[in-house]
Amino acid sequence: MTKYVYDFTEGDKDQKDLLGGKGANLAEMTKLGLPVPPGFTITTEACREYLAHGSAPGELRVQVTMALRQLEDHLGRRLGDRHDPLLVSVRSGAAFSMPGMMETVLNIGLNDASVKGLAEESGDDRFAWDSYRRLIQMFGKTVLEIPGEVFSDALDKAKSAKGVASDVDLDVDDLQALVTVFKDAVRQHCGQDFPQHPREQLDMAIDAVFDSWNTDRARLYRRRERIPQHLGTAVNICTMVFGNLGSSSGTGVAFTRDPATGRTGAYGDYLANAQGEDVVAGIRNTLSLDDLKELDPKSHKQLLKVMRRLETHYRDLCDIEFTIERGTLWMLQTRVGKRTAAAAFRIASTLVDENLITMDEALSRVSGSQLALLMFPQFDRSAPRDLLTKGMAASPGAAVGRAVFDSATAKAWADRGEHVVLVRRETNPDDLEGMIAANGILTARGGKTSHAAVVARGMGKTCVCGAEELDVDNTSRTARIGSIVINEGDEISIDGSTGEIFLGAMPVVPSPVETYLESGVEAALVGADDETAGLVRAVDRLLTHADARRRLAVRANADTAADAARARSLGAQGIGLCRTEHMFLGDRRVLIERVILAGSAAERDEALAALLTLQREDFTELLDTMDGLPVTIRLLDPPLHEFLPDRTELAVKVALAEARGDSGPELDADRKLLAAVERLHESNPMLGLRGVRLGLLTPGLFALQVRALSEAACHQLLAGKDPRFEIMVPLVGSVMELHLVRDEAERILADVAAANGVSLSAPIGTMIELPRAALTAHRIADAADFFSFGTNDLTQTTWGFSRDDVESTVFAAYLEKGVFTISPFETIDADGVGRLVEIAAHEGRTTKPHIKLGVCGEHGGDPESIHFFHRTGLDYVSCSPFRLPVARLEAGRAAITARSASSA
Ligand code: PEP
Ligand code: MG
């Protein structure tokens, strides 16, 4: 018999897959002896069964009955009893946190009879009726799918009729009247009464939580966060404790450290006399933990003790949800908390100083994508500024965009290429699409733990929240600050690191982390405040550790001396790919055109001679910049048509000239050119005359490049330098192709060396970017000193996807349909393309055990792919200069992960 239900006393924190994050951590806290209200968890497996069959397994209902009876016996109360009712909450909780995406229903067990029992037992009529109206409201919206406004509008109406602003100012009579209005609304929308039977309420709520796994917004969130769609959610049934029992009660959320900056010290938001989601919904502005200390020193002290215990136990920043019921503290949730990129680095480094984790663990707690976020520019502090107001710095970054006031507009404007800032009074989970589309998010209400803040931090998106002076009016699509009005479409700038909001577009400057990466710690510390200095030092510490740990070397893809210089300052240990075609595009394109179209050997030699000088200069400069480090020069690769004039344009030009009756040498030349272009035209140029094929079919072309390179190297040698070049042949499919190029290259190297009286040698290798090359790597290795995996072309040719077209035509639908969760051009398709890399690496090493293996496709800078290349045993990755720091960090993390996996 499958066990679908676990008591909180049964599980632990490592059972997230089965019990969801919330359930696993509730069990862990119970095990630690922390004050958790008793309850039980329904497994994710039950949810998967429910979703597959459209109904809960029969056995689940039985197991819920058993768990419920045990709970009732333990507490001496019955669910929904008319005298002393046990009430429970029903809360979702998947293996991965999905803040605000799924459902919660509180106060299950209340009905027309038990509300009176609750009133009597608590001695507080107002509390009992407030709890009942909350149940109908939440149940109505979540379980019965009645639009939320039906209830919130009625609540607003009740408040305005009474002339009060806050829910807490409604008295028993008002709440009783509201309950009647709510029940009428339920009858009107559903054609039946609000269910009075407690167990029926419970079962319906459980099913609703299961269903909430598949709402559009939850699916969208998972796609974005790359959470598999099939996992399902667990459901936690927990004894209710009440934060709405008057002023000595309340509810809050807290972090053991500041999740925005990583600063040490507890941080939290508290609302007295409130329940459940009131805190994160940003409905009323919250109090700080210091305020709580004033209000209730005993609970505050106990809370801090619990938080310290949790942090010591989890050895990481924890976030918690708690409730104080008449002076008694209850823990409702904990988890390792989300944090900004800056906080991640600072916390990891601080925890090492506190001897809670090792440097290896610290490195595993930060990621390349977090580092990439820290490299984004910031607002220029010296620029003139038009400060409108300040909110809370909820998620860092500098966002500039046009103000929009709803999610749909944010999406529509962003789709047409506008930068937008989504301005809301407060956000709710339905705003997710707009939040994704916007450059930044600005809210008037809510603290650092509000929905907007939590979700923005999770997405790495700039967010300022709780800007109280901001009066947001959705109807007129304006936001006012005193007499200043921001209209929809006005440009604003928000600073998620300071909370500042500016009118107009502020200029941006490099971030201190970027300055550190390019120019070192000292340069980044000039004028830095403590926070910035702490961040720079933490990044430096962790990146240095990654460099010490990694096995993969990190090279750059760079075509110019300027790129190479930048790459070198960012830690490149060589150039893994110099695409020489970039040296021939632009003005120099016609020179190649002349080589390709030459009518005679003499004409071609003349054109080649003109190129030789230019190439030699390019290579000399590059070798000089990278002196002492390997530089892989790839011989010409791109498809032929990139060097020839556009066929249509040329045809039109000739046709117009003929129509005008023109004649003369220009028209003759154009006609000749057009005939050649027509002759060389290809249907699939990416699969045509490119790479080694172009080299073998165009006499002298590769020879020119090898000669230029050899002469540049001689020049450097004679100048006392240390040039280390490698010659790389593109698009090889057969070892014969490589032999032909290699033989010629070796001859030229020897000639040039002899002519200059130096000894010259260079590794000659190939790209592995065609499936045939990968599958015959054991033979290709005979003629190659190294392999560099061209995973861009290898992905294109393995999938049969045209890399220039398919992302705009096919990928959106494929991502939507779940064919893949990320583009295979971004992250290596380990099962297919990756398999070819594994085969080629293995076969290559079988023939030549010390053959050097690298990768120079875009995947060389992608975190997940870097871990794959580490596992596959490659020697280096090569990527764009700006991705080098990310690659260094991830290569270090990959080494640590592999080590801990092998020692486990
Ligand atoms: C590749 O194909 O992965 C590669 C690096 O070469 P290019 O992108 O220039 O085709
Ligand atoms: Mg390629």
Coordinates of C-alpha atoms in Angstrom, one line a residue, residues 199-624:
R199 CA -14.4 17.2 6.2
E200 CA -16.0 18.2 2.8
Q201 CA -14.2 21.6 3.2
L202 CA -11.0 19.8 3.9
D203 CA -11.2 17.4 0.9
M204 CA -12.2 20.2 -1.5
A205 CA -9.3 22.3 -0.3
I206 CA -6.8 19.5 -0.8
D207 CA -8.1 19.0 -4.3
A208 CA -7.9 22.7 -5.0
V209 CA -4.2 22.7 -3.9
F210 CA -3.5 19.8 -6.3
D211 CA -5.3 21.7 -9.1
S212 CA -3.3 24.9 -8.4
W213 CA -0.2 23.0 -9.6
N214 CA -1.4 23.4 -13.1
T215 CA -2.6 27.0 -13.3
D216 CA -1.3 29.1 -16.1
R217 CA 0.8 31.3 -13.8
A218 CA 2.3 28.3 -12.0
R219 CA 3.2 26.7 -15.4
L220 CA 4.7 30.0 -16.6
Y221 CA 6.8 30.3 -13.4
R222 CA 8.1 26.8 -13.7
R223 CA 9.0 27.2 -17.3
R224 CA 11.0 30.3 -16.4
E225 CA 12.7 28.7 -13.4
R226 CA 13.2 25.5 -15.3
I227 CA 11.3 23.4 -12.8
P228 CA 10.0 20.2 -14.3
Q229 CA 6.2 20.4 -14.9
H230 CA 5.5 16.8 -13.7
L231 CA 6.6 17.0 -10.1
G232 CA 3.3 18.0 -8.4
T233 CA 2.9 19.7 -5.1
A234 CA 2.6 18.3 -1.5
V235 CA -0.2 19.5 0.7
N236 CA 0.4 20.5 4.4
I237 CA -2.5 20.2 6.8
C238 CA -1.5 22.1 9.9
T239 CA -3.4 23.0 13.1
M240 CA -4.4 26.6 13.0
V241 CA -2.8 29.0 15.4
F242 CA -4.1 32.6 15.3
G243 CA -2.3 35.8 14.7
N244 CA -5.6 37.7 14.6
L245 CA -6.5 37.2 18.3
G246 CA -6.1 40.9 19.2
S247 CA -3.0 43.0 19.8
S248 CA -1.0 40.4 21.7
S249 CA -1.2 38.2 18.5
G250 CA 0.3 38.7 15.1
T251 CA 2.1 37.1 12.2
G252 CA 5.3 37.8 10.5
V253 CA 8.1 36.7 8.1
A254 CA 11.7 37.0 8.9
F255 CA 15.2 36.2 7.5
T256 CA 18.2 35.2 9.7
R257 CA 20.2 37.7 7.6
D258 CA 19.3 40.6 5.3
P259 CA 18.4 38.8 2.0
A260 CA 19.0 42.0 0.0
T261 CA 22.5 42.8 1.1
G262 CA 23.6 39.8 3.1
R263 CA 24.3 42.0 6.1
T264 CA 24.5 40.0 9.3
G265 CA 21.5 40.2 11.7
A266 CA 17.9 39.2 11.7
Y267 CA 15.6 41.0 9.4
G268 CA 11.8 40.7 9.3
D269 CA 8.3 42.2 8.9
Y270 CA 5.6 41.8 11.5
L271 CA 1.9 42.7 11.6
A272 CA -0.1 42.7 14.8
N273 CA -3.6 41.2 14.8
A274 CA -3.2 39.7 11.4
Q275 CA -3.4 36.3 9.7
G276 CA -1.7 34.4 7.0
E277 CA -0.9 36.2 3.8
D278 CA -1.6 39.7 5.2
V279 CA 2.1 40.3 5.7
V280 CA 3.3 39.3 2.2
A281 CA 0.3 40.8 0.5
G282 CA 1.5 44.2 1.4
I283 CA -2.0 45.3 2.4
R284 CA -1.0 47.1 5.6
N285 CA 2.5 48.4 6.1
T286 CA 4.5 46.2 8.4
L287 CA 6.5 46.7 11.6
S288 CA 10.1 45.7 12.0
L289 CA 11.5 43.1 14.4
D290 CA 12.7 45.9 16.5
D291 CA 9.2 47.1 16.8
L292 CA 8.2 43.6 17.8
K293 CA 10.8 43.8 20.6
E294 CA 9.0 46.8 22.0
L295 CA 5.6 45.2 21.7
D296 CA 6.4 41.7 23.0
P297 CA 10.0 41.3 24.3
K298 CA 9.4 37.7 25.4
S299 CA 8.3 36.4 22.0
H300 CA 10.9 38.5 20.3
K301 CA 13.6 36.9 22.3
Q302 CA 12.3 33.4 21.7
L303 CA 12.0 34.2 18.0
L304 CA 15.7 35.3 17.7
K305 CA 16.7 32.1 19.6
V306 CA 14.8 29.9 17.2
M307 CA 16.2 31.8 14.2
R308 CA 19.8 31.3 15.5
R309 CA 19.1 27.6 16.0
L310 CA 17.8 27.3 12.5
E311 CA 20.7 29.0 11.0
T312 CA 23.1 26.9 12.9
H313 CA 21.3 23.8 11.9
Y314 CA 20.9 24.6 8.2
R315 CA 24.2 26.5 8.1
D316 CA 22.7 29.0 5.8
L317 CA 20.4 32.0 5.6
C318 CA 16.9 30.8 6.6
D319 CA 13.6 32.5 6.0
I320 CA 10.7 31.8 8.3
E321 CA 7.0 32.4 8.8
F322 CA 5.8 32.7 12.3
T323 CA 2.7 33.5 14.3
I324 CA 2.3 34.8 17.8
E325 CA -0.9 33.7 19.4
R326 CA -1.6 35.6 22.6
G327 CA 2.1 35.7 23.4
T328 CA 3.0 32.2 22.3
L329 CA 5.3 31.8 19.4
W330 CA 4.6 29.3 16.6
M331 CA 6.8 28.4 13.6
L332 CA 4.8 27.9 10.4
Q333 CA 7.5 27.5 7.9
T334 CA 11.2 27.7 7.3
R335 CA 13.5 27.2 4.3
V336 CA 16.9 28.2 3.1
G337 CA 16.0 31.6 1.9
K338 CA 16.2 33.2 -1.5
R339 CA 18.7 36.1 -1.7
T340 CA 20.1 38.6 -4.1
A341 CA 23.3 37.9 -5.9
A342 CA 25.2 40.3 -3.7
A343 CA 23.8 38.7 -0.6
A344 CA 24.7 35.3 -1.8
F345 CA 28.4 36.1 -2.1
R346 CA 28.5 38.1 1.1
I347 CA 26.7 35.5 3.2
A348 CA 28.8 32.6 1.8
S349 CA 32.0 34.4 2.7
T350 CA 30.7 35.5 6.2
L351 CA 29.6 32.0 7.0
V352 CA 33.2 30.8 6.3
D353 CA 34.4 33.5 8.8
E354 CA 31.9 32.2 11.3
N355 CA 33.3 28.7 10.8
L356 CA 29.9 27.4 9.8
I357 CA 30.9 26.2 6.3
T358 CA 34.2 25.5 4.4
M359 CA 35.4 27.5 1.4
D360 CA 34.3 24.6 -0.9
E361 CA 30.8 24.8 0.5
A362 CA 30.9 28.6 0.2
L363 CA 31.7 28.2 -3.5
S364 CA 28.9 25.8 -4.0
R365 CA 26.5 28.4 -2.5
V366 CA 27.1 31.0 -5.3
S367 CA 26.6 30.6 -9.0
G368 CA 27.8 32.0 -12.3
S369 CA 24.4 33.5 -13.0
Q370 CA 24.6 35.4 -9.8
L371 CA 28.0 36.7 -10.6
A372 CA 26.7 37.7 -14.1
L373 CA 24.0 39.8 -12.4
L374 CA 26.6 41.6 -10.3
M375 CA 28.4 42.6 -13.4
F376 CA 25.5 44.7 -14.7
P377 CA 26.0 48.5 -14.7
Q378 CA 24.6 50.8 -12.0
F379 CA 23.3 54.4 -12.0
D380 CA 26.0 57.0 -12.3
R381 CA 26.1 58.6 -8.9
S382 CA 27.8 61.8 -10.3
A383 CA 25.0 62.4 -12.8
P384 CA 22.4 65.1 -12.1
R385 CA 19.4 63.4 -10.5
D386 CA 15.8 64.1 -10.1
L387 CA 14.9 62.1 -7.0
L388 CA 11.2 61.6 -6.7
T389 CA 11.0 59.5 -3.6
K390 CA 12.4 56.4 -1.9
G391 CA 11.1 53.0 -1.3
M392 CA 12.7 49.9 0.0
A393 CA 15.7 48.4 -1.8
A394 CA 14.2 45.0 -2.5
S395 CA 16.2 43.6 -5.4
P396 CA 19.3 45.3 -6.7
G397 CA 20.1 46.7 -10.1
A398 CA 19.5 49.8 -12.1
A399 CA 16.3 49.7 -14.2
V400 CA 15.2 52.4 -16.6
G401 CA 11.9 52.3 -18.5
R402 CA 8.5 53.7 -19.3
A403 CA 6.0 53.5 -16.5
V404 CA 3.2 51.0 -17.0
F405 CA 0.5 50.2 -14.6
D406 CA -0.6 46.7 -15.3
S407 CA 0.9 43.3 -16.3
A408 CA -0.8 43.1 -19.7
T409 CA 0.5 46.5 -20.8
A410 CA 4.0 45.6 -19.5
K411 CA 4.0 42.5 -21.6
A412 CA 2.6 44.2 -24.7
W413 CA 5.0 47.1 -24.6
A414 CA 8.0 44.9 -23.9
D415 CA 7.0 42.7 -26.8
R416 CA 7.3 45.7 -29.1
G417 CA 10.8 46.4 -27.8
E418 CA 10.1 49.0 -25.1
H419 CA 11.8 49.0 -21.8
V420 CA 9.2 49.3 -19.1
V421 CA 9.0 49.6 -15.3
L422 CA 5.9 47.9 -13.9
V423 CA 4.4 50.3 -11.3
R424 CA 1.8 48.7 -8.9
R425 CA 0.2 49.5 -5.6
E426 CA 1.2 46.0 -4.7
T427 CA 1.7 42.9 -6.9
N428 CA 0.0 39.6 -6.7
P429 CA 0.8 36.3 -8.4
D430 CA -1.3 37.3 -11.4
D431 CA 1.3 40.0 -12.2
L432 CA 4.0 37.4 -13.0
E433 CA 3.9 37.9 -16.8
G434 CA 4.3 41.6 -16.5
M435 CA 7.1 41.2 -13.9
I436 CA 9.0 39.0 -16.3
A437 CA 8.5 41.5 -19.2
A438 CA 9.5 44.5 -17.2
N439 CA 13.0 45.8 -16.6
G440 CA 12.1 46.7 -13.1
I441 CA 9.2 46.6 -10.6
L442 CA 8.0 49.4 -8.3
T443 CA 5.3 49.1 -5.7
A444 CA 3.8 51.5 -3.2
R445 CA 3.0 48.9 -0.5
G446 CA 4.6 46.0 1.1
G447 CA 8.0 45.2 2.7
K448 CA 11.1 43.4 1.6
T449 CA 9.2 40.1 2.0
S450 CA 6.2 41.1 -0.1
H451 CA 5.3 39.2 -3.2
A452 CA 6.9 41.7 -5.5
A453 CA 10.2 41.6 -3.6
V454 CA 10.4 37.9 -3.2
V455 CA 9.6 37.1 -6.8
A456 CA 11.8 39.9 -8.2
R457 CA 14.7 38.6 -6.2
G458 CA 14.1 35.1 -7.4
M459 CA 14.2 36.4 -11.0
G460 CA 17.2 38.6 -10.5
K461 CA 15.0 41.6 -11.4
T462 CA 15.4 45.1 -10.1
C463 CA 12.7 46.0 -7.6
V464 CA 11.8 48.8 -5.3
C465 CA 8.9 48.2 -3.0
G466 CA 6.9 50.0 -0.3
A467 CA 7.4 53.5 -1.7
E468 CA 4.7 54.9 0.5
E469 CA 4.6 58.4 -0.9
L470 CA 3.6 56.9 -4.2
D471 CA -0.1 57.1 -4.9
V472 CA -0.8 54.6 -7.6
D473 CA -4.1 54.9 -9.5
N474 CA -4.8 52.1 -11.9
T475 CA -7.9 53.7 -13.3
S476 CA -6.3 56.9 -14.5
R477 CA -3.0 55.1 -15.1
T478 CA -1.0 57.5 -13.1
A479 CA 1.2 57.6 -10.0
R480 CA 1.4 60.7 -7.9
I481 CA 4.0 61.9 -5.5
G482 CA 2.7 65.1 -4.0
S483 CA 2.1 67.4 -7.0
I484 CA 4.2 65.4 -9.4
V485 CA 2.3 63.0 -11.7
I486 CA 3.9 60.0 -13.5
N487 CA 1.7 59.2 -16.5
E488 CA 1.7 55.9 -18.3
G489 CA 4.7 56.0 -20.8
D490 CA 6.8 58.5 -18.8
E491 CA 10.4 57.4 -18.3
I492 CA 11.5 56.6 -14.8
S493 CA 14.6 55.0 -13.2
I494 CA 14.6 52.8 -10.2
D495 CA 17.6 51.8 -8.1
G496 CA 17.0 48.4 -6.5
S497 CA 20.2 48.8 -4.4
T498 CA 19.2 52.1 -2.7
G499 CA 15.4 52.2 -3.2
E500 CA 15.6 55.5 -5.0
I501 CA 13.2 56.4 -7.7
F502 CA 14.0 59.1 -10.3
L503 CA 12.1 60.9 -13.0
G504 CA 13.6 60.4 -16.4
A505 CA 16.3 58.0 -17.7
M506 CA 19.4 58.0 -15.5
P507 CA 22.8 57.2 -17.0
V508 CA 24.5 54.0 -15.9
V509 CA 28.1 53.2 -15.1
P510 CA 30.0 49.9 -14.6
S511 CA 29.3 48.0 -11.4
P512 CA 32.1 47.8 -8.7
V513 CA 32.3 44.0 -9.3
E514 CA 32.9 44.7 -13.0
T515 CA 35.6 47.2 -12.0
Y516 CA 37.1 44.6 -9.8
L517 CA 37.1 42.0 -12.5
E518 CA 38.7 44.2 -15.0
S519 CA 41.1 46.2 -12.8
G520 CA 41.5 44.4 -9.5
V521 CA 40.4 44.8 -5.9
E522 CA 42.2 48.1 -5.2
A523 CA 40.6 49.9 -8.1
A524 CA 37.1 48.7 -7.1
L525 CA 37.6 49.8 -3.5
V526 CA 38.3 53.5 -4.4
G527 CA 35.5 55.5 -2.8
A528 CA 33.5 52.3 -2.0
D529 CA 31.2 52.2 1.0
D530 CA 31.4 49.3 3.5
E531 CA 28.7 47.3 1.7
T532 CA 30.4 47.6 -1.7
A533 CA 33.8 46.8 -0.2
G534 CA 32.3 43.7 1.5
L535 CA 30.8 42.5 -1.7
V536 CA 34.0 43.1 -3.8
R537 CA 36.1 41.2 -1.2
A538 CA 33.6 38.3 -1.1
V539 CA 33.6 38.0 -4.9
D540 CA 37.4 38.1 -5.0
R541 CA 37.7 35.5 -2.3
L542 CA 35.3 33.1 -3.9
L543 CA 36.6 33.6 -7.4
T544 CA 40.2 33.1 -6.2
H545 CA 39.1 29.9 -4.6
A546 CA 37.4 28.7 -7.8
D547 CA 40.6 29.4 -9.7
A548 CA 42.5 27.3 -7.2
R549 CA 40.0 24.4 -7.4
R550 CA 39.2 24.2 -11.1
R551 CA 40.7 21.7 -13.5
L552 CA 39.3 23.2 -16.6
A553 CA 41.4 26.0 -18.1
V554 CA 39.5 29.0 -19.3
R555 CA 40.2 30.7 -22.6
A556 CA 38.5 33.4 -24.6
N557 CA 37.0 33.7 -28.0
A558 CA 38.6 36.9 -29.3
D559 CA 39.3 38.1 -32.8
T560 CA 41.0 41.4 -32.1
A561 CA 43.9 42.6 -30.0
A562 CA 41.5 44.8 -28.0
D563 CA 39.2 41.9 -27.2
A564 CA 42.2 39.8 -26.3
A565 CA 43.5 42.4 -23.9
R566 CA 40.1 42.6 -22.2
A567 CA 40.0 38.8 -22.0
R568 CA 43.5 38.7 -20.5
S569 CA 42.5 41.1 -17.8
L570 CA 39.4 39.0 -17.1
G571 CA 41.6 35.9 -16.5
A572 CA 41.8 34.3 -19.9
Q573 CA 44.5 31.7 -20.0
G574 CA 44.7 31.9 -23.8
I575 CA 42.6 32.4 -26.9
G576 CA 40.6 29.3 -27.7
L577 CA 39.1 30.7 -30.9
C578 CA 40.1 33.5 -33.1
R579 CA 37.6 33.6 -36.0
T580 CA 39.8 35.0 -38.7
E581 CA 36.8 35.7 -41.0
H582 CA 36.1 38.7 -38.8
M583 CA 39.4 40.1 -40.0
F584 CA 38.0 40.0 -43.6
L585 CA 34.5 41.3 -43.3
G586 CA 33.8 45.1 -43.7
D587 CA 36.2 46.9 -45.9
R588 CA 38.4 43.9 -46.5
R589 CA 35.6 41.7 -47.9
V590 CA 36.4 42.7 -51.5
L591 CA 39.9 41.3 -51.1
I592 CA 38.5 37.8 -50.4
E593 CA 36.0 38.3 -53.2
R594 CA 38.9 38.9 -55.6
V595 CA 40.6 35.7 -54.4
I596 CA 37.4 33.7 -54.9
L597 CA 36.5 35.1 -58.3
A598 CA 40.1 35.3 -59.7
G599 CA 40.1 34.3 -63.4
S600 CA 43.7 33.3 -63.4
A601 CA 46.5 32.1 -61.0
A602 CA 48.2 35.5 -61.4
E603 CA 45.1 37.4 -60.5
R604 CA 44.6 35.3 -57.5
D605 CA 48.2 35.6 -56.3
E606 CA 48.0 39.3 -56.6
A607 CA 44.8 39.4 -54.4
L608 CA 46.4 37.0 -51.9
A609 CA 49.5 39.1 -51.7
A610 CA 47.4 42.1 -50.7
L611 CA 45.9 40.1 -47.9
L612 CA 49.1 38.8 -46.6
T613 CA 50.4 42.0 -45.2
L614 CA 47.1 42.8 -43.5
Q615 CA 46.8 39.3 -41.9
R616 CA 50.4 39.4 -40.7
E617 CA 49.7 42.7 -38.9
D618 CA 46.5 41.3 -37.3
F619 CA 48.3 38.2 -36.1
T620 CA 51.4 40.1 -34.8
E621 CA 49.2 42.3 -32.7
L622 CA 47.2 39.4 -31.3
L623 CA 50.3 37.3 -30.5
D624 CA 51.8 40.3 -28.8

